[in-house]
PDB file of C-alpha atoms in Angstrom:
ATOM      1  CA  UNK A   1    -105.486 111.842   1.886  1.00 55.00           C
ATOM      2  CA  UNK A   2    -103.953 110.902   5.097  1.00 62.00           C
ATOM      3  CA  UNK A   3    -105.602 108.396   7.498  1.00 73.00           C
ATOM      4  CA  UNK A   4    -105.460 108.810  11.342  1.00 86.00           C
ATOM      5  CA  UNK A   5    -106.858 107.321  14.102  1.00 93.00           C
ATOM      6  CA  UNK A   6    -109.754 107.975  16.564  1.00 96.00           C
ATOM      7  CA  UNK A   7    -109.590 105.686  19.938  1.00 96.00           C
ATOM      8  CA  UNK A   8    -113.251 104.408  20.136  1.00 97.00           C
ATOM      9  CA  UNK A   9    -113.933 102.587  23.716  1.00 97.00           C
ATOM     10  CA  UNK A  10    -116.812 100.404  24.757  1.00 96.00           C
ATOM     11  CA  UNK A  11    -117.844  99.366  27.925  1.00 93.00           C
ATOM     12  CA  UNK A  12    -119.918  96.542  29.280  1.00 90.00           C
ATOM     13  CA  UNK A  13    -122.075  94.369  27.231  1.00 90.00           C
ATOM     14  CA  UNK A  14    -120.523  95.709  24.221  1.00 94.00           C
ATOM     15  CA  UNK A  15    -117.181  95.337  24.871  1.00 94.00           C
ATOM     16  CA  UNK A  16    -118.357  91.465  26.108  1.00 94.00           C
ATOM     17  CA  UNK A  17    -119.885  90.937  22.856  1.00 95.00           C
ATOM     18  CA  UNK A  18    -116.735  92.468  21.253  1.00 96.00           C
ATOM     19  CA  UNK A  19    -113.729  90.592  23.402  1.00 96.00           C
ATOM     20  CA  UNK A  20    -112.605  94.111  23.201  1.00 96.00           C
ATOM     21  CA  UNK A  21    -112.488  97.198  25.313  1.00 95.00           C
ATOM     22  CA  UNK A  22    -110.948  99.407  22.710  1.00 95.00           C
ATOM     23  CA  UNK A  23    -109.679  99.765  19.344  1.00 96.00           C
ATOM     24  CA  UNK A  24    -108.256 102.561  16.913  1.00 96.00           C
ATOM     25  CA  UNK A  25    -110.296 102.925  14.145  1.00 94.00           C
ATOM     26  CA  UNK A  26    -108.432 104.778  10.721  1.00 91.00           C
ATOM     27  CA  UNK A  27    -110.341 107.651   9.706  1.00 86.00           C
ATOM     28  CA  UNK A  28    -109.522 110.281   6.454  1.00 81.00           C
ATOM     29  CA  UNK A  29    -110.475 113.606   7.819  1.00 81.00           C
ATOM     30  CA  UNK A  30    -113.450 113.887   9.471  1.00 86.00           C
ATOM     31  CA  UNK A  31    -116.399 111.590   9.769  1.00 93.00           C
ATOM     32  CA  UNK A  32    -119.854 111.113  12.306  1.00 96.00           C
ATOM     33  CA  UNK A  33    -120.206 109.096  14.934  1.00 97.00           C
ATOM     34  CA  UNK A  34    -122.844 107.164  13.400  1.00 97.00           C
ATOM     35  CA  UNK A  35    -119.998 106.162  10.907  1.00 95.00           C
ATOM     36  CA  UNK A  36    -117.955 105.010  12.937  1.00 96.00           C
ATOM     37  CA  UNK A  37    -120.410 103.051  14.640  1.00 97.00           C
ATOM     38  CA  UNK A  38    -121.506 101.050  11.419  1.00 96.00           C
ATOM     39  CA  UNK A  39    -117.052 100.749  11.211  1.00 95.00           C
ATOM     40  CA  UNK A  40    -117.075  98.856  14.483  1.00 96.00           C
ATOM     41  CA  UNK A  41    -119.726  96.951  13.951  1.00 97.00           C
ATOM     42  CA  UNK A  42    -118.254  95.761  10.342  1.00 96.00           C
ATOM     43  CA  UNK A  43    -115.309  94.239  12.583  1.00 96.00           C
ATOM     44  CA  UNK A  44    -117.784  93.300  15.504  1.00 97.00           C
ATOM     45  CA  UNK A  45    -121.547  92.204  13.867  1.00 97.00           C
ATOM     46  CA  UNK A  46    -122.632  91.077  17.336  1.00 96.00           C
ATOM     47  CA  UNK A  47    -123.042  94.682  18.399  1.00 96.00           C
ATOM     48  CA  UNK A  48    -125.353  96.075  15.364  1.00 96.00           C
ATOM     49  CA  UNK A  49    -128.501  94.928  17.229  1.00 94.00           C
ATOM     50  CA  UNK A  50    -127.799  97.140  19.818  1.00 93.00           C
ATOM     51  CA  UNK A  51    -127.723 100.144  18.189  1.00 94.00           C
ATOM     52  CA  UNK A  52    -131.298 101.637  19.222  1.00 92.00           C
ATOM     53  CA  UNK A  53    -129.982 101.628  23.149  1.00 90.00           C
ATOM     54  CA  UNK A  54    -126.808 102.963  22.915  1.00 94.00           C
ATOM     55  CA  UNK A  55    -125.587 106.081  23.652  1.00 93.00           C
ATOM     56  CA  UNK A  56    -122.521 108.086  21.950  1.00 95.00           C
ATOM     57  CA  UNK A  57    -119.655 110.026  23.561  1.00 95.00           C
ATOM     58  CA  UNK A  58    -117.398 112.224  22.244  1.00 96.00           C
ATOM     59  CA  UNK A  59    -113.918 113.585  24.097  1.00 95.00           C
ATOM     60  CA  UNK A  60    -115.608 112.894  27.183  1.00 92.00           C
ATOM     61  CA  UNK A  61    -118.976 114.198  26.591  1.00 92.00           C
ATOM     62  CA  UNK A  62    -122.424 112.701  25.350  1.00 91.00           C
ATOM     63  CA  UNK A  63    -123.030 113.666  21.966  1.00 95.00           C
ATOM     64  CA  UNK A  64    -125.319 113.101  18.462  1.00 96.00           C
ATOM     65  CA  UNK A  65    -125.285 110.148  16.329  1.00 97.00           C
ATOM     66  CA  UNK A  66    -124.570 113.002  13.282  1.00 97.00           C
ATOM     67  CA  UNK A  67    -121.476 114.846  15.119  1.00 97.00           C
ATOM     68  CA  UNK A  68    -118.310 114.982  13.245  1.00 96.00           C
ATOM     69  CA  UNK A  69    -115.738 113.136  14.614  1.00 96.00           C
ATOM     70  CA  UNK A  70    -112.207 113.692  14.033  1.00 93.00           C
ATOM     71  CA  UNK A  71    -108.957 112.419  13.394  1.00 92.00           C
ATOM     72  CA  UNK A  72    -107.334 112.096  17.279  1.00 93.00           C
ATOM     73  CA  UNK A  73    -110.588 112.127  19.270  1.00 96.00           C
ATOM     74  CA  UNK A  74    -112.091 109.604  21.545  1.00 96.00           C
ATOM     75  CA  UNK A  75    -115.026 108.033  20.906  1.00 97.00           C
ATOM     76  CA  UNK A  76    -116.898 105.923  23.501  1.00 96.00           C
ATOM     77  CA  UNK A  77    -120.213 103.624  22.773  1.00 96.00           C
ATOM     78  CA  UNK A  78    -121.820 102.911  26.485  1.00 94.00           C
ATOM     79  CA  UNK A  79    -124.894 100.537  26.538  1.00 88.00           C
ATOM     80  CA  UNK A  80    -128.277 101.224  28.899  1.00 73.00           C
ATOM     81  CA  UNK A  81    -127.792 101.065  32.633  1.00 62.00           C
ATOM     82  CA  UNK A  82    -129.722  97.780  33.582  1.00 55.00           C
ATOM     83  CA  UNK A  83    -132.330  97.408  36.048  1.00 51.00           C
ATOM     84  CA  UNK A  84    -134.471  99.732  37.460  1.00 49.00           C
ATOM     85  CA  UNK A  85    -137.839  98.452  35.846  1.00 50.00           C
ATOM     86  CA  UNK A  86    -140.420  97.494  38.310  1.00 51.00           C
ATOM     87  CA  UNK A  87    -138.102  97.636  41.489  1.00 49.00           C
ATOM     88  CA  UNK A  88    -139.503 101.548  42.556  1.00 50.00           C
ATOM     89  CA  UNK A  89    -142.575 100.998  44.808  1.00 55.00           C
ATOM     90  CA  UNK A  90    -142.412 104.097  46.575  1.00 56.00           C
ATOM     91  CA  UNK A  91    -142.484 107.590  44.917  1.00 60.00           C
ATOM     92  CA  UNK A  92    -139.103 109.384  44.396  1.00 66.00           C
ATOM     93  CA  UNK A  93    -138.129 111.654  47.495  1.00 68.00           C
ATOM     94  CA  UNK A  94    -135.453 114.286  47.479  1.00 73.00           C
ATOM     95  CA  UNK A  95    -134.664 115.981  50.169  1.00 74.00           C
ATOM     96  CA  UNK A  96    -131.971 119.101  50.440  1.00 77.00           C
ATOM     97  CA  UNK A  97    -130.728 120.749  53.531  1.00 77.00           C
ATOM     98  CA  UNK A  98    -127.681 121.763  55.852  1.00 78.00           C
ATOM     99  CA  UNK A  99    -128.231 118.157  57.807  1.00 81.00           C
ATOM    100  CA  UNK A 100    -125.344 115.136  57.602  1.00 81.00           C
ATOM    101  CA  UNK A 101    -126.383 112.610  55.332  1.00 80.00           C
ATOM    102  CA  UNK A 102    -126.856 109.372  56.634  1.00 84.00           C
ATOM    103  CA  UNK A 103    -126.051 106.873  53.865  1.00 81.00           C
ATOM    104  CA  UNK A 104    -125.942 103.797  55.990  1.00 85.00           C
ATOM    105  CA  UNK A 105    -130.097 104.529  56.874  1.00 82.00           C
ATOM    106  CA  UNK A 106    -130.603 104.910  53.087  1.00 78.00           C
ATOM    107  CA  UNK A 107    -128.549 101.703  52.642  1.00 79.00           C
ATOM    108  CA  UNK A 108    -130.657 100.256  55.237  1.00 81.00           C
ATOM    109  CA  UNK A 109    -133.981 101.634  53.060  1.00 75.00           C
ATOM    110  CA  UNK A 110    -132.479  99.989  49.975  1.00 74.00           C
ATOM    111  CA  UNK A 111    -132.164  96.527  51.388  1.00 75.00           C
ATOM    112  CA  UNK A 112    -134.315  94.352  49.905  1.00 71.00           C
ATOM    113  CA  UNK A 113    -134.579  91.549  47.121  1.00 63.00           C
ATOM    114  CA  UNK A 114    -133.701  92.161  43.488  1.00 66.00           C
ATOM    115  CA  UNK A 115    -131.738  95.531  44.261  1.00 66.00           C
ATOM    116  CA  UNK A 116    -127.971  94.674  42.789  1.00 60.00           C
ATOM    117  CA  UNK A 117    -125.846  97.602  44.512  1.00 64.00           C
ATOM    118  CA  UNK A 118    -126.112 101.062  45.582  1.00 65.00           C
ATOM    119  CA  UNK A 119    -123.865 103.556  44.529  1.00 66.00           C
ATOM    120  CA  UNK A 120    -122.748 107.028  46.705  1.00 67.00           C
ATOM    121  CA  UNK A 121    -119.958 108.916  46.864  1.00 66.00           C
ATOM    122  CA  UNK A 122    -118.676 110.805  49.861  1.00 68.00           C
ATOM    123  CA  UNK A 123    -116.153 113.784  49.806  1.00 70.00           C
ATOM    124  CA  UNK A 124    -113.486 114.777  52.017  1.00 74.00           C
ATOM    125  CA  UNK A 125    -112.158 118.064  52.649  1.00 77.00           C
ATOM    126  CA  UNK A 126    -108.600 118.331  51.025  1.00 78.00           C
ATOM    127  CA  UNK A 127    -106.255 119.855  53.632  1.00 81.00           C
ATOM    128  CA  UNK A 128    -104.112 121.254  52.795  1.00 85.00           C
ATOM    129  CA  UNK A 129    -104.978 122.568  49.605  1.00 84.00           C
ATOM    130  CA  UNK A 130    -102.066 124.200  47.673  1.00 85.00           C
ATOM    131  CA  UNK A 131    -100.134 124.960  51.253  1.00 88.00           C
ATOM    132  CA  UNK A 132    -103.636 126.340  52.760  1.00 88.00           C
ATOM    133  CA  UNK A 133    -105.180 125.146  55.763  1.00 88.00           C
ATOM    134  CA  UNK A 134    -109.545 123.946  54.409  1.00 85.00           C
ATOM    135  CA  UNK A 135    -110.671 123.310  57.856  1.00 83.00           C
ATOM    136  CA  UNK A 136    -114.485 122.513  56.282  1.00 78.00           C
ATOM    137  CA  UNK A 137    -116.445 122.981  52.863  1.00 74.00           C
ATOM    138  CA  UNK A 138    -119.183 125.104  52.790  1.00 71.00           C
ATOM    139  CA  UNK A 139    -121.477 124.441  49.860  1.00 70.00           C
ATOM    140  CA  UNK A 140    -124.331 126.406  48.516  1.00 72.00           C
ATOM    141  CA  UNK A 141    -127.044 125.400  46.683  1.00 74.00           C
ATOM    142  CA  UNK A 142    -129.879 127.269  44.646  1.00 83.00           C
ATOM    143  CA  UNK A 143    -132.583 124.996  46.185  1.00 82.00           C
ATOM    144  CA  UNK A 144    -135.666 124.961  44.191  1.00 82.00           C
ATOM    145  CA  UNK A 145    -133.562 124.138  40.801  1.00 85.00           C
ATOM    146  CA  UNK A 146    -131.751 121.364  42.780  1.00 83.00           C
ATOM    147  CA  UNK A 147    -134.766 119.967  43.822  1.00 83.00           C
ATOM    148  CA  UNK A 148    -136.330 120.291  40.335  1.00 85.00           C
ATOM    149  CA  UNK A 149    -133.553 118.255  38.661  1.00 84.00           C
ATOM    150  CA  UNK A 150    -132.979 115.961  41.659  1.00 82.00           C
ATOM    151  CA  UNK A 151    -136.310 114.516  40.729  1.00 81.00           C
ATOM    152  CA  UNK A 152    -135.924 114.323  36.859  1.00 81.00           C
ATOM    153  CA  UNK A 153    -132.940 112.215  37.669  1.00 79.00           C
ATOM    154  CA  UNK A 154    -134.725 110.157  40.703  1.00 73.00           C
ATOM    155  CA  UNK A 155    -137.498 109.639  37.839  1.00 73.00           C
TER     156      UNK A 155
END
């Protein structure tokens, strides 16, 4: 049968412990992440130990250690997010409505030993969008949902 390849990626520690960011990995026909997995880690041991914490994704999209992975797809191995343990004194707060955020005050709230960064994203209108004037964005929410899984992910 004919072999092909399946780009597999890995990102921080991993691809430190690797020297690697990426490789192609030779696959007949279809195989499981999990297999592929125990492939890398036959060219890289240092990553085997890390197995319990990682987390799989396939074409772009978390997935099972079982999934079938094809010939052609992309595979990606990401490691934990660090930190977070012990630095939340305060309970998580979410808060949704038609106000401005101010992300330099909740900068400002951050600020204080043993936080490493702070992460946000702010969007700008796109004008003009294929040849039409956007003068604003107007977003809608369903507000009790948003709040519900606002929190899970706070938590």
């Amino acid at each position: 049968m004919a072999t092909a390849s399946v780009r597999v990626r890995i990102f921080a520690t991993l691809r430190e412990l690797a020297g690697i960011s990426e490789l192609s990995l030779e696959v007949s026909g279809e195989t499981s992440v999990e297999a592929c997995w125990d492939r890398l880690c036959e060219l890289h041991p240092k990553l085997a130990p890390l197995r319990p914490s990682v987390r799989p994704a396939l074409n772009l999209v978390w997935t099972e250690w079982g999934h079938a992975v094809r010939p052609g797809d992309e595979l990606a191995f990401l490691p934990p997010v660090s930190g977070g343990s012990g630095l939340l004194t305060a309970p998580v707060e979410v808060r949704l409505g038609p106000e401005p955020i101010d992300t330099e005050r909740l900068a400002a709230l951050m600020e204080r030993s043993g936080i490493g960064a702070l992460a946000s994203f702010v969007g700008l209108v796109r004008d003009p969008d294929q040849g039409h004037p956007v003068p604003y964005l107007d977003y809608e929410a369903y507000p009790e949902m948003a709040r519900t899984q606002m929190a899970e992910i706070g938590e």
